[in-house]
Amino acid sequence: MAVGSDPWSAVDLGVDARAVLRSALMRLKPEEREVLRLVAWEDLTAADAARALGIPAGTARRLLSQARTALRDAPGVSALLKDRNSARERHR
């Protein structure tokens, strides 16, 4: 570890990122959140998520699109994504 570096700043950033994402996820409509959970965390396709939820595939795709847009536009998330992309570029 470099002299004068603060390991807690990285922890703070991680905690802040979790809080931003949790807040953004809670702002989603429950049906948007459920489709997003199945696709993003359970690795289902939108069609498989639709079948699991008993809704039309087009509805699942619409809900997924709305959830992604809402997350992208949520306060703090765009800054979080920008910071993450900048960090990724620095490590290439």
PDB file of C-alpha atoms in Angstrom, residues 10-51:
ATOM      1  CA  ALA A  10     -12.590   2.645  -1.631  1.00  0.00           C
ATOM      2  CA  VAL A  11     -14.906   1.181   1.013  1.00  0.00           C
ATOM      3  CA  ASP A  12     -16.846   4.461   1.168  1.00  0.00           C
ATOM      4  CA  LEU A  13     -17.262   4.453  -2.616  1.00  0.00           C
ATOM      5  CA  GLY A  14     -18.555   0.888  -2.520  1.00  0.00           C
ATOM      6  CA  VAL A  15     -21.040   1.714   0.221  1.00  0.00           C
ATOM      7  CA  ASP A  16     -22.171   4.822  -1.666  1.00  0.00           C
ATOM      8  CA  ALA A  17     -22.624   2.797  -4.861  1.00  0.00           C
ATOM      9  CA  ARG A  18     -24.746   0.214  -3.048  1.00  0.00           C
ATOM     10  CA  ALA A  19     -26.910   2.939  -1.508  1.00  0.00           C
ATOM     11  CA  VAL A  20     -27.429   4.628  -4.889  1.00  0.00           C
ATOM     12  CA  LEU A  21     -28.337   1.343  -6.574  1.00  0.00           C
ATOM     13  CA  ARG A  22     -30.628   0.232  -3.740  1.00  0.00           C
ATOM     14  CA  SER A  23     -32.452   3.556  -3.852  1.00  0.00           C
ATOM     15  CA  ALA A  24     -32.808   3.382  -7.640  1.00  0.00           C
ATOM     16  CA  LEU A  25     -34.102  -0.201  -7.486  1.00  0.00           C
ATOM     17  CA  MET A  26     -36.665   0.708  -4.839  1.00  0.00           C
ATOM     18  CA  ARG A  27     -38.039   3.453  -7.100  1.00  0.00           C
ATOM     19  CA  LEU A  28     -38.923   0.888  -9.766  1.00  0.00           C
ATOM     20  CA  LYS A  29     -42.453  -0.447 -10.019  1.00  0.00           C
ATOM     21  CA  PRO A  30     -42.616  -3.904  -8.407  1.00  0.00           C
ATOM     22  CA  GLU A  31     -43.287  -5.631 -11.754  1.00  0.00           C
ATOM     23  CA  GLU A  32     -40.299  -3.840 -13.354  1.00  0.00           C
ATOM     24  CA  ARG A  33     -38.074  -4.833 -10.447  1.00  0.00           C
ATOM     25  CA  GLU A  34     -39.180  -8.470 -10.662  1.00  0.00           C
ATOM     26  CA  VAL A  35     -38.508  -8.786 -14.400  1.00  0.00           C
ATOM     27  CA  LEU A  36     -35.145  -7.057 -13.959  1.00  0.00           C
ATOM     28  CA  ARG A  37     -34.256  -9.406 -11.082  1.00  0.00           C
ATOM     29  CA  LEU A  38     -35.046 -12.481 -13.128  1.00  0.00           C
ATOM     30  CA  VAL A  39     -33.091 -11.265 -16.147  1.00  0.00           C
ATOM     31  CA  ALA A  40     -30.118  -9.651 -14.385  1.00  0.00           C
ATOM     32  CA  TRP A  41     -29.627 -11.883 -11.352  1.00  0.00           C
ATOM     33  CA  GLU A  42     -31.243 -15.171 -12.311  1.00  0.00           C
ATOM     34  CA  ASP A  43     -29.839 -14.976 -15.855  1.00  0.00           C
ATOM     35  CA  LEU A  44     -33.182 -15.649 -17.554  1.00  0.00           C
ATOM     36  CA  THR A  45     -34.124 -14.268 -20.946  1.00  0.00           C
ATOM     37  CA  ALA A  46     -37.027 -11.811 -21.069  1.00  0.00           C
ATOM     38  CA  ALA A  47     -39.146 -14.587 -22.603  1.00  0.00           C
ATOM     39  CA  ASP A  48     -38.222 -17.000 -19.780  1.00  0.00           C
ATOM     40  CA  ALA A  49     -38.953 -14.304 -17.182  1.00  0.00           C
ATOM     41  CA  ALA A  50     -42.338 -13.763 -18.826  1.00  0.00           C
ATOM     42  CA  ARG A  51     -43.117 -17.466 -18.590  1.00  0.00           C
TER      43      ARG A  51
END
